[in-house]
mmCIF file of N, CA and C in Angstrom:
data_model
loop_
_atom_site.group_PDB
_atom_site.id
_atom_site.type_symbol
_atom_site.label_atom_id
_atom_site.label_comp_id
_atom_site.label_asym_id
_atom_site.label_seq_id
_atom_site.Cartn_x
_atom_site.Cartn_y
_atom_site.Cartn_z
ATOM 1 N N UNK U 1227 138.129 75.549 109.608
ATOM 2 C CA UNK U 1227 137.059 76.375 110.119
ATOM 3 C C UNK U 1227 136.951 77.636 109.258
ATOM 4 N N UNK U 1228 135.517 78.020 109.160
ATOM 5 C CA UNK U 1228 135.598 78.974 108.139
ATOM 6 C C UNK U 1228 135.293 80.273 108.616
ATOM 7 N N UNK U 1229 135.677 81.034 108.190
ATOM 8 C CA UNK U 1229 135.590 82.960 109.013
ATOM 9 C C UNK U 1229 134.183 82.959 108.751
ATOM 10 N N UNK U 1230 133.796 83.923 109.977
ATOM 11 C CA UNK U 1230 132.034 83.927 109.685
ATOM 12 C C UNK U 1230 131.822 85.182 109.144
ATOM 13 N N UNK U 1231 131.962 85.962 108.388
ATOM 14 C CA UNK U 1231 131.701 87.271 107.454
ATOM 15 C C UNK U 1231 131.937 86.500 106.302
ATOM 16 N N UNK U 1232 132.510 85.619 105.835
ATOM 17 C CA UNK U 1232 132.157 84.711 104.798
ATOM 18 C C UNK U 1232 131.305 83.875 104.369
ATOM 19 N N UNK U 1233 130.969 83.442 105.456
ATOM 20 C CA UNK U 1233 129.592 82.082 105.344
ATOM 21 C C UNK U 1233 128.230 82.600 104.622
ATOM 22 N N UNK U 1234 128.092 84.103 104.848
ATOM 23 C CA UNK U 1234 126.809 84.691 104.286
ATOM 24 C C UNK U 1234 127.403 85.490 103.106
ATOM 25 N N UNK U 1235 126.378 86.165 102.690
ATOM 26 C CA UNK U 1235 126.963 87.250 101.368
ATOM 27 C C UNK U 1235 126.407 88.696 102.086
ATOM 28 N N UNK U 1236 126.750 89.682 102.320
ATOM 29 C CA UNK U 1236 126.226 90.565 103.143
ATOM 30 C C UNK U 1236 125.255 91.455 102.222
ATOM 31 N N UNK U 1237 125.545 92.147 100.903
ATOM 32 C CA UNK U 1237 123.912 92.611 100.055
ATOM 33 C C UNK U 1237 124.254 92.235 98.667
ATOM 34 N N UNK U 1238 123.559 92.017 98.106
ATOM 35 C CA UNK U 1238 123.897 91.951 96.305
ATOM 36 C C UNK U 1238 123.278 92.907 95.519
ATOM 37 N N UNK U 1239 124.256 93.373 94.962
ATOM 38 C CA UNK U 1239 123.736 94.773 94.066
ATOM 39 C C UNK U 1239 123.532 94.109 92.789
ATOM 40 N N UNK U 1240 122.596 94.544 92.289
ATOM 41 C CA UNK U 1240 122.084 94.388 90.701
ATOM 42 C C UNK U 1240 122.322 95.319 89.789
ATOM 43 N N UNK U 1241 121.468 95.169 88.664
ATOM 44 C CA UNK U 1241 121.566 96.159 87.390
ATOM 45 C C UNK U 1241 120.922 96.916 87.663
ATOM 46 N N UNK U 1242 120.667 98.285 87.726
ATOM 47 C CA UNK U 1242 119.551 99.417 88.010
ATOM 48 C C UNK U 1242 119.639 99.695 89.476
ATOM 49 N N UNK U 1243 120.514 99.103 90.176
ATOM 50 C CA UNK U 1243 120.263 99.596 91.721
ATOM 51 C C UNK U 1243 120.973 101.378 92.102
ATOM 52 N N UNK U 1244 120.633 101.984 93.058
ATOM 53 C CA UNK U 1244 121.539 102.934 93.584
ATOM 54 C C UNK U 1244 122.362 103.006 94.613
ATOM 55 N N UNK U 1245 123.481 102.889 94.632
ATOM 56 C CA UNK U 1245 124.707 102.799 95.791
ATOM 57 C C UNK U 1245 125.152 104.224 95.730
ATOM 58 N N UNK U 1246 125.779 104.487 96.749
ATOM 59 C CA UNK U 1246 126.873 105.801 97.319
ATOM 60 C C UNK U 1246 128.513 104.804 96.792
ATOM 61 N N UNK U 1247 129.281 105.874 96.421
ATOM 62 C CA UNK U 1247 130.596 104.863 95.839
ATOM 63 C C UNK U 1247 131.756 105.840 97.528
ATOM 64 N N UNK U 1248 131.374 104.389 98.768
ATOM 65 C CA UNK U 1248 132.503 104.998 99.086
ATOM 66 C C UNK U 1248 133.942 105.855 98.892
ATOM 67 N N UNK U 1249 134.217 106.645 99.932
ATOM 68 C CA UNK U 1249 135.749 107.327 100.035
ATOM 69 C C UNK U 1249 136.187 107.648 101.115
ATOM 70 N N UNK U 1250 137.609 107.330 101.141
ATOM 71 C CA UNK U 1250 138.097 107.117 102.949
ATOM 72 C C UNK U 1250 138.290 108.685 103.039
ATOM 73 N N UNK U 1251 138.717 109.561 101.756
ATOM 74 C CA UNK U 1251 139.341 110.666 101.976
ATOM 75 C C UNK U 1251 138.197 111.812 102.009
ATOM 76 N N UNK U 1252 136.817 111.294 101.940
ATOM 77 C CA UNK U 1252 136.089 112.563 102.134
ATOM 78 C C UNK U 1252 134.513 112.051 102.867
ATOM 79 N N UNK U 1253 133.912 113.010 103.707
ATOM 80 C CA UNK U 1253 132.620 112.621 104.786
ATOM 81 C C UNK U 1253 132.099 112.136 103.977
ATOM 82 N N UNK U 1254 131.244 111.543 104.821
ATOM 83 C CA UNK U 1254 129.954 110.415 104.182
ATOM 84 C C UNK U 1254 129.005 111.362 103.149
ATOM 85 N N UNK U 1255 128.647 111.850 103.766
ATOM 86 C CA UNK U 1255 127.710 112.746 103.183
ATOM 87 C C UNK U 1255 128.116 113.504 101.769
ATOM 88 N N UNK U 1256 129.278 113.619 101.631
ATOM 89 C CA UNK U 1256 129.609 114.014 100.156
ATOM 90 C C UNK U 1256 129.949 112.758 99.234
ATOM 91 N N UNK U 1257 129.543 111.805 99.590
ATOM 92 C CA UNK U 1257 129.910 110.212 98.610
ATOM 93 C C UNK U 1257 129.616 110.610 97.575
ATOM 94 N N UNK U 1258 129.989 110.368 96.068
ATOM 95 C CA UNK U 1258 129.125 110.572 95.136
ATOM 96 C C UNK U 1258 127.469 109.010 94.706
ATOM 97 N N UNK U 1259 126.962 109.860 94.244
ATOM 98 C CA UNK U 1259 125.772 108.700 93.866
ATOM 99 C C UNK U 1259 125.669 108.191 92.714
ATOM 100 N N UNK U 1260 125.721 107.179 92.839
ATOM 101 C CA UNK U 1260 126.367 106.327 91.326
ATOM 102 C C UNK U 1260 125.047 105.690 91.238
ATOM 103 N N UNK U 1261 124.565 105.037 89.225
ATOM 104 C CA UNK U 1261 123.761 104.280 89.321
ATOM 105 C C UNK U 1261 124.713 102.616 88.991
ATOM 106 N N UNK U 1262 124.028 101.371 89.219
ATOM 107 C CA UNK U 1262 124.806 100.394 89.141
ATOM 108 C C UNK U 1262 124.544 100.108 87.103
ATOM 109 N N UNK U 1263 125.152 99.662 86.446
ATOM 110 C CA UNK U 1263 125.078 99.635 84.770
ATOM 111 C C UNK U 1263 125.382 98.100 84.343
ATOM 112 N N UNK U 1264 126.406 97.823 84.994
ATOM 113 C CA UNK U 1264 126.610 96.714 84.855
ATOM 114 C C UNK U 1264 127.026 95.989 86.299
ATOM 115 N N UNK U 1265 126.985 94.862 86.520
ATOM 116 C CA UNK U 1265 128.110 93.738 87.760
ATOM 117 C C UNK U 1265 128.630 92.794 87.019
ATOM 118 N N UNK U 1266 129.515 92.523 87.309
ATOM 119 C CA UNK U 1266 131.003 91.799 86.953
ATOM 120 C C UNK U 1266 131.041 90.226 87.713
ATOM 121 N N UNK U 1267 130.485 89.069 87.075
ATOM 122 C CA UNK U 1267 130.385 88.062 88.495
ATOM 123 C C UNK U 1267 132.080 87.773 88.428
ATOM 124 N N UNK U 1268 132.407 86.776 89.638
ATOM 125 C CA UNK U 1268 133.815 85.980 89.181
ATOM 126 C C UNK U 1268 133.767 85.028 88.853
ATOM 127 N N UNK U 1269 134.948 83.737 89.076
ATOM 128 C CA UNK U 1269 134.244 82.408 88.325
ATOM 129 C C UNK U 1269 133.395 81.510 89.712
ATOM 130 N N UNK U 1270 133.465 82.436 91.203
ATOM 131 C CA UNK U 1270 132.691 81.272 91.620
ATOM 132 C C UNK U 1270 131.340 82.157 92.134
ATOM 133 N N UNK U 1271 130.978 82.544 90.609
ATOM 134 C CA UNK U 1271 129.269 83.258 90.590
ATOM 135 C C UNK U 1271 128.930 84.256 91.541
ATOM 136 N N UNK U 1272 130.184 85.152 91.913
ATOM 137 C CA UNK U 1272 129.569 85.834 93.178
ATOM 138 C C UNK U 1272 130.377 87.309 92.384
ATOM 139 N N UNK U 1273 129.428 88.487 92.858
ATOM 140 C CA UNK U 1273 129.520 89.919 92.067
ATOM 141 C C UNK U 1273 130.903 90.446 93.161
ATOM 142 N N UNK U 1274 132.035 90.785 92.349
ATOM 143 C CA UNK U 1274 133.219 91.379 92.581
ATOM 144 C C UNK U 1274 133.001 92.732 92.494
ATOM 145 N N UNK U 1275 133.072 93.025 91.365
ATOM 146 C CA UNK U 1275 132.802 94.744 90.254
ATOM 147 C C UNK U 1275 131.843 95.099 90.008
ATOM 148 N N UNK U 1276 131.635 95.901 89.639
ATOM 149 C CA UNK U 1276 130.344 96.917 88.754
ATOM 150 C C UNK U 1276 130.920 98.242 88.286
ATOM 151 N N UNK U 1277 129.994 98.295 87.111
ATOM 152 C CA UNK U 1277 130.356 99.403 86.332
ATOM 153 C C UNK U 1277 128.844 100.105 86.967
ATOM 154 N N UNK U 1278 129.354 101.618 86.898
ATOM 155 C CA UNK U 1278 128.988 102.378 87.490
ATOM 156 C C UNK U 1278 128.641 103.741 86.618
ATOM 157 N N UNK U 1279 127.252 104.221 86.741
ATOM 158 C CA UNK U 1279 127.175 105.628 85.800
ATOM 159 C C UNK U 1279 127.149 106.188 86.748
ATOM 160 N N UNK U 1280 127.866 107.728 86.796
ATOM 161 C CA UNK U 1280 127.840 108.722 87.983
ATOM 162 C C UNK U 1280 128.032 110.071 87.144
ATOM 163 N N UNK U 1281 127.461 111.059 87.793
ATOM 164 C CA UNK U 1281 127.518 112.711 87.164
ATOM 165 C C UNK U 1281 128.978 112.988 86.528
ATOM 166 N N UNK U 1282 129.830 112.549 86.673
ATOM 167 C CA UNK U 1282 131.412 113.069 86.514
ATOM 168 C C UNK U 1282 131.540 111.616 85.136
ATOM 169 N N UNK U 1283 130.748 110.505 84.844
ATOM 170 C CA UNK U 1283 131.324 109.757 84.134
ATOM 171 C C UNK U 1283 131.091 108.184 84.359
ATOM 172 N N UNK U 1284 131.409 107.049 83.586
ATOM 173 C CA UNK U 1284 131.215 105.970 83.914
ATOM 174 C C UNK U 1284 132.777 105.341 84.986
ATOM 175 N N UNK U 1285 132.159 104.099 85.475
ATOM 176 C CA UNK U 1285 133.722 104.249 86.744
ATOM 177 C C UNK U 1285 133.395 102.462 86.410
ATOM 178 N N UNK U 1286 134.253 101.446 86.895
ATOM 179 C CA UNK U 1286 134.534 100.565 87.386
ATOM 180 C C UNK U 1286 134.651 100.259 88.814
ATOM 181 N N UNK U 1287 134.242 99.643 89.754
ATOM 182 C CA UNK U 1287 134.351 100.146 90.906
ATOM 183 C C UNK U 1287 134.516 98.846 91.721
ATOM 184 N N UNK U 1288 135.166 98.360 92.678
ATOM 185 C CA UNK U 1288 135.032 96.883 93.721
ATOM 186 C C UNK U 1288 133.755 97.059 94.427
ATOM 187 N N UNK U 1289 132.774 95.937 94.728
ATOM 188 C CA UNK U 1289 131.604 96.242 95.209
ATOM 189 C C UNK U 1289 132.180 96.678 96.769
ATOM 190 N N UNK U 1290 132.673 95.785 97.607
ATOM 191 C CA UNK U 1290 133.018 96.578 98.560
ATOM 192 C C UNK U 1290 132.985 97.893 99.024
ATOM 193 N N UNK U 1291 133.538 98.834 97.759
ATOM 194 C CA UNK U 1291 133.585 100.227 98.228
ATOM 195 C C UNK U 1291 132.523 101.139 98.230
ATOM 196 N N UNK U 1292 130.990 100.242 97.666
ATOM 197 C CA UNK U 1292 129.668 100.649 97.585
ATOM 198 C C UNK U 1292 128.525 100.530 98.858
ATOM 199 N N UNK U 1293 128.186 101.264 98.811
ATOM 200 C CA UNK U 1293 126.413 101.171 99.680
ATOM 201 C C UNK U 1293 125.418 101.582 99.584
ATOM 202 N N UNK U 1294 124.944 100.540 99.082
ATOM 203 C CA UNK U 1294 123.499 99.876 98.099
ATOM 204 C C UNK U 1294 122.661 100.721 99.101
ATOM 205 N N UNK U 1295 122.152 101.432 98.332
ATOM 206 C CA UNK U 1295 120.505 102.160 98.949
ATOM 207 C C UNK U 1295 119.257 101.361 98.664
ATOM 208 N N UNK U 1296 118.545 102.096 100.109
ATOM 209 C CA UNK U 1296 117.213 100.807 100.063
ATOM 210 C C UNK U 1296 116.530 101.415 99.082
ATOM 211 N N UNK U 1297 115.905 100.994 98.337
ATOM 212 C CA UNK U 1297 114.505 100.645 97.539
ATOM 213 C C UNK U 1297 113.136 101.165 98.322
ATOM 214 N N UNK U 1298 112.437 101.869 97.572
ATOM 215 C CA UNK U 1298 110.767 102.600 97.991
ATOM 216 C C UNK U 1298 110.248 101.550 98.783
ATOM 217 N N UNK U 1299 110.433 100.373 98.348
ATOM 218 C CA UNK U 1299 109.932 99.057 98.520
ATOM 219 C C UNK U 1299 109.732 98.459 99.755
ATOM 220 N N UNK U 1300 111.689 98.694 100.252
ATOM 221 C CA UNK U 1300 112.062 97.947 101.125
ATOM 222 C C UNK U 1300 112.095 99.301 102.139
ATOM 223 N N UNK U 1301 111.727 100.294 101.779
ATOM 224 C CA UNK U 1301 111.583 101.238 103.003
ATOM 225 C C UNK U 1301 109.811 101.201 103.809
ATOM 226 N N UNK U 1302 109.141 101.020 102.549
ATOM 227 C CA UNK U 1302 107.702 101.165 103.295
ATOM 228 C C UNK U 1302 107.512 99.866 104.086
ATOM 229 N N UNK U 1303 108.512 99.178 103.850
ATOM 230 C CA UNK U 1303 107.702 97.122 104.532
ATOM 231 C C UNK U 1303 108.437 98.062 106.214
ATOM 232 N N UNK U 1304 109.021 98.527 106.049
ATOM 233 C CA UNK U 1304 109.548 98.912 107.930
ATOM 234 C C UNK U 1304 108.441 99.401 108.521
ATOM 235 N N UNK U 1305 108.651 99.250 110.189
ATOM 236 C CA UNK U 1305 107.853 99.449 110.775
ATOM 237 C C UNK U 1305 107.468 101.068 111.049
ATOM 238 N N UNK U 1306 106.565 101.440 111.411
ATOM 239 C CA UNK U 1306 106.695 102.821 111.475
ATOM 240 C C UNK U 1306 107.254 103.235 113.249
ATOM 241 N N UNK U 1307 107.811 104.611 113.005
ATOM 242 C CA UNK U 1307 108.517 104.797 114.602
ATOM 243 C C UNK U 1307 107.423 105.976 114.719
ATOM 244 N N UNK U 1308 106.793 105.707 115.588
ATOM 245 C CA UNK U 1308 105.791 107.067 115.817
ATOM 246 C C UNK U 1308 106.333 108.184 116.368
ATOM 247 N N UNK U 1309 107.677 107.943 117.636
ATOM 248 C CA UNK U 1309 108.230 109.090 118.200
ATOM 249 C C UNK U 1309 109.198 109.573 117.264
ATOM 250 N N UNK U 1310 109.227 109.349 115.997
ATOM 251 C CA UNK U 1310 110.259 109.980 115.303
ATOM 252 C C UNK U 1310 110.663 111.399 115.228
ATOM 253 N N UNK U 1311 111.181 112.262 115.671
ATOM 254 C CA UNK U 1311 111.448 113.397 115.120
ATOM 255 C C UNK U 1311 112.286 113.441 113.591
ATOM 256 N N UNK U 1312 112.568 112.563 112.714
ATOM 257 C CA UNK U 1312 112.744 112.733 111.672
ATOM 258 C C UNK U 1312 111.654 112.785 110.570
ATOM 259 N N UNK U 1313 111.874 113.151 109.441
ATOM 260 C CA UNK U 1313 110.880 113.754 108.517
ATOM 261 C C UNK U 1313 110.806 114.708 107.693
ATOM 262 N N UNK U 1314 109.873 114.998 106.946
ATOM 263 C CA UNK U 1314 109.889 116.080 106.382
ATOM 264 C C UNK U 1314 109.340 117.399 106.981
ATOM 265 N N UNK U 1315 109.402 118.222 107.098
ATOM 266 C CA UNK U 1315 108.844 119.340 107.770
ATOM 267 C C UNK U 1315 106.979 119.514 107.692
ATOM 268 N N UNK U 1316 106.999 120.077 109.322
ATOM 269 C CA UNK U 1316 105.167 119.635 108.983
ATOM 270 C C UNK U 1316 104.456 121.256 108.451
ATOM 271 N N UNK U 1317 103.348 121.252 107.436
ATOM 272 C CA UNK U 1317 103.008 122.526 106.909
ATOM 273 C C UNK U 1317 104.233 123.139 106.271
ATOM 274 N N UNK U 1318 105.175 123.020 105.815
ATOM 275 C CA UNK U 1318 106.215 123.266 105.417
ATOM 276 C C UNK U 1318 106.538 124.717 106.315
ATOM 277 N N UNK U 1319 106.660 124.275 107.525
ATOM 278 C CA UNK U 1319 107.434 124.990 108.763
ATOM 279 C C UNK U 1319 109.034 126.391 107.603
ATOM 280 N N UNK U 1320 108.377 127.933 107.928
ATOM 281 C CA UNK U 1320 109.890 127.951 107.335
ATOM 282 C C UNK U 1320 110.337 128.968 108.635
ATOM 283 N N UNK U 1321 111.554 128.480 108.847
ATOM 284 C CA UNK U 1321 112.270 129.189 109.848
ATOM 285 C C UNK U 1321 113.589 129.833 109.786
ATOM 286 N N UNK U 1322 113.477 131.311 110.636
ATOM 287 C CA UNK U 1322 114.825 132.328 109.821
ATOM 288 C C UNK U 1322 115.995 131.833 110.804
ATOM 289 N N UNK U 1323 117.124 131.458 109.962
ATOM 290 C CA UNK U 1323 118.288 131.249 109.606
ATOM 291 C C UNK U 1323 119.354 132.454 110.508
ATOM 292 N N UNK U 1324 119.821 131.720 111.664
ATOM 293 C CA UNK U 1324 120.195 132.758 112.886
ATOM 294 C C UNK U 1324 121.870 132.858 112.218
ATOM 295 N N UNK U 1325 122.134 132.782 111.106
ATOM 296 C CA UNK U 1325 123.384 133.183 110.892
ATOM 297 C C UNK U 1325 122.900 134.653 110.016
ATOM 298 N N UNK U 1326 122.239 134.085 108.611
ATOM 299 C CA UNK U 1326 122.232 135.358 107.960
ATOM 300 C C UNK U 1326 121.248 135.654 107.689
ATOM 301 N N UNK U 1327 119.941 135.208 108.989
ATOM 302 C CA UNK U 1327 118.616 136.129 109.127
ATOM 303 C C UNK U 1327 117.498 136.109 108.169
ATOM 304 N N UNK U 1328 118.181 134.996 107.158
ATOM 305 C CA UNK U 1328 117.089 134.869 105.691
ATOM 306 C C UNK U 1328 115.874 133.668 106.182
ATOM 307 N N UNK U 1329 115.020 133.548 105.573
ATOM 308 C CA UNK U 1329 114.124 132.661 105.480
ATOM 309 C C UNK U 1329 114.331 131.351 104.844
ATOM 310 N N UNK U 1330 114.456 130.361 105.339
ATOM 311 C CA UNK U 1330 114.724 129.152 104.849
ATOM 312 C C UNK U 1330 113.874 127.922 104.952
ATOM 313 N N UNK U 1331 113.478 126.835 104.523
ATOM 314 C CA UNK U 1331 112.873 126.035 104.981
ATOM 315 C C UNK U 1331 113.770 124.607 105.715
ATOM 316 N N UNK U 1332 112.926 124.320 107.133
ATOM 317 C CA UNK U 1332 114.019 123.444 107.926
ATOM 318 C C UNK U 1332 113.818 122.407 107.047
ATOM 319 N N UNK U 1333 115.189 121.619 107.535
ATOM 320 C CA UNK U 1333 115.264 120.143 106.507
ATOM 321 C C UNK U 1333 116.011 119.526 107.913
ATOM 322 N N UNK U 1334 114.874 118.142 107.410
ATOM 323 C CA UNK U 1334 115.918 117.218 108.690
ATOM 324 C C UNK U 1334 116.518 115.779 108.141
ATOM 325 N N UNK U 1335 117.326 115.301 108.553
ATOM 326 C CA UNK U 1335 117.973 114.148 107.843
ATOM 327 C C UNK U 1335 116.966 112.723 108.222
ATOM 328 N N UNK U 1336 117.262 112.039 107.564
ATOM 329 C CA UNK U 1336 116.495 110.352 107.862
ATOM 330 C C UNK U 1336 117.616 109.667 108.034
ATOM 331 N N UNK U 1337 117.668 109.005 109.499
ATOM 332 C CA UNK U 1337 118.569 107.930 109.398
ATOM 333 C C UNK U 1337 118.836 106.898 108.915
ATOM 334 N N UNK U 1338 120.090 105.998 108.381
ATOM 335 C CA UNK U 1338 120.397 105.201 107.999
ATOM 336 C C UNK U 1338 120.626 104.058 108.375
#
Protein backbone atom coordinates (compact mmCIF):
# COMPACT_ATOMS: atom_id res chain seq x y z
CA UNK A 1 0.00 0.00 0.00
CA UNK A 2 1.28 3.21 -0.93
CA UNK A 3 1.45 6.52 1.45
CA UNK A 4 -0.91 9.04 0.01
CA UNK A 5 1.38 12.35 0.01
CA UNK A 6 3.18 10.27 -2.49
CA UNK A 7 0.70 9.23 -5.05
CA UNK A 8 0.49 12.99 -6.27
CA UNK A 9 3.44 15.48 -6.74
CA UNK A 10 2.33 18.46 -4.60
CA UNK A 11 3.88 21.76 -7.00
CA UNK A 12 6.68 21.69 -9.58
CA UNK A 13 8.96 24.47 -9.72
CA UNK A 14 10.58 25.40 -12.99
CA UNK A 15 13.27 27.60 -14.50
CA UNK A 16 12.33 31.32 -13.91
CA UNK A 17 9.86 30.64 -11.13
CA UNK A 18 9.85 32.63 -7.62
CA UNK A 19 9.91 30.65 -4.30
CA UNK A 20 10.60 31.95 -0.58
CA UNK A 21 13.71 29.48 0.50
CA UNK A 22 12.28 28.23 3.76
CA UNK A 23 13.91 28.49 7.52
CA UNK A 24 12.92 26.76 10.70
CA UNK A 25 15.17 29.31 12.57
CA UNK A 26 13.59 32.54 11.44
CA UNK A 27 9.51 33.98 10.82
CA UNK A 28 7.97 33.49 7.70
CA UNK A 29 7.97 36.73 6.73
CA UNK A 30 11.73 37.26 6.73
CA UNK A 31 12.29 34.05 4.22
CA UNK A 32 14.66 35.20 1.79
CA UNK A 33 13.32 35.43 -2.02
CA UNK A 34 15.15 33.42 -4.27
CA UNK A 35 14.78 33.22 -8.12
CA UNK A 36 14.68 29.39 -9.37
CA UNK A 37 18.12 29.17 -12.18
CA UNK A 38 18.30 25.89 -12.50
CA UNK A 39 16.23 22.21 -11.16
CA UNK A 40 18.11 19.21 -10.68
CA UNK A 41 15.73 16.12 -11.90
CA UNK A 42 16.71 12.54 -10.23
CA UNK A 43 16.86 9.37 -12.14
CA UNK A 44 13.12 8.75 -11.69
CA UNK A 45 12.39 12.29 -13.60
CA UNK A 46 11.08 14.02 -10.64
CA UNK A 47 12.82 17.69 -9.44
CA UNK A 48 14.86 17.03 -6.05
CA UNK A 49 17.19 20.42 -6.15
CA UNK A 50 17.42 23.70 -7.64
CA UNK A 51 19.88 26.14 -7.93
CA UNK A 52 18.82 29.22 -6.73
CA UNK A 53 19.81 33.13 -7.40
CA UNK A 54 19.15 35.17 -4.21
CA UNK A 55 20.48 38.85 -3.06
CA UNK A 56 23.31 37.31 -0.76
CA UNK A 57 24.41 34.81 -3.79
CA UNK A 58 23.70 31.65 -5.76
CA UNK A 59 22.55 28.56 -3.24
CA UNK A 60 21.71 24.92 -4.04
CA UNK A 61 18.74 24.20 -2.24
CA UNK A 62 16.20 20.70 -1.62
CA UNK A 63 12.92 21.67 -3.25
CA UNK A 64 11.16 20.82 -0.15
CA UNK A 65 12.54 23.71 1.71
CA UNK A 66 10.89 26.10 -1.01
CA UNK A 67 7.47 27.91 -1.62
CA UNK A 68 6.76 28.45 -5.06
CA UNK A 69 4.86 31.79 -5.42
CA UNK A 70 1.79 32.13 -7.51
CA UNK A 71 2.18 33.66 -10.86
CA UNK A 72 0.10 37.14 -12.10
CA UNK A 73 -1.57 34.45 -13.98
CA UNK A 74 -2.64 32.11 -11.55
CA UNK A 75 -3.68 34.93 -9.19
CA UNK A 76 -6.16 36.76 -11.56
CA UNK A 77 -8.01 33.14 -12.70
CA UNK A 78 -9.24 33.31 -8.62
CA UNK A 79 -12.34 34.25 -7.76
CA UNK A 80 -12.83 37.63 -6.51
CA UNK A 81 -13.81 38.02 -2.53
CA UNK A 82 -15.85 41.17 -2.50
CA UNK A 83 -15.88 41.38 1.46
CA UNK A 84 -12.23 41.50 1.44
CA UNK A 85 -10.66 43.87 3.69
CA UNK A 86 -7.34 43.09 2.15
CA UNK A 87 -5.71 45.30 -0.48
CA UNK A 88 -4.09 48.06 -1.33
CA UNK A 89 -5.08 51.20 0.35
CA UNK A 90 -8.09 53.13 -1.16
CA UNK A 91 -7.08 56.95 -2.46
CA UNK A 92 -3.89 56.18 -0.94
CA UNK A 93 -5.45 56.62 2.67
CA UNK A 94 -2.27 58.12 4.79
CA UNK A 95 -2.61 57.67 8.42
CA UNK A 96 -0.43 59.10 11.52
CA UNK A 97 1.50 56.47 13.13
CA UNK A 98 0.34 56.39 17.05
CA UNK A 99 3.84 55.43 18.11
CA UNK A 100 5.96 58.24 16.61
CA UNK A 101 3.13 60.55 15.33
CA UNK A 102 4.68 60.68 11.69
CA UNK A 103 2.66 60.29 8.61
CA UNK A 104 2.74 57.06 6.98
CA UNK A 105 0.89 55.29 4.41
CA UNK A 106 -1.33 52.12 5.71
CA UNK A 107 -0.21 48.85 4.13
CA UNK A 108 -2.19 45.74 4.50
CA UNK A 109 -1.01 42.19 3.89
CA UNK A 110 -2.70 39.67 1.17
CA UNK A 111 -3.24 36.36 2.31
CA UNK A 112 -1.67 33.29 1.38
Amino acid sequence: MYRAKWRTSAQIICKNDLVLVKDENILPMLWPLAGVVDVVMGKDGVCRVSDLKTSLGNIRMAVTRLCLLPLKESVERLPPNEGSTFGPPKNNQLLRSPAKGALCRRRLLVPC
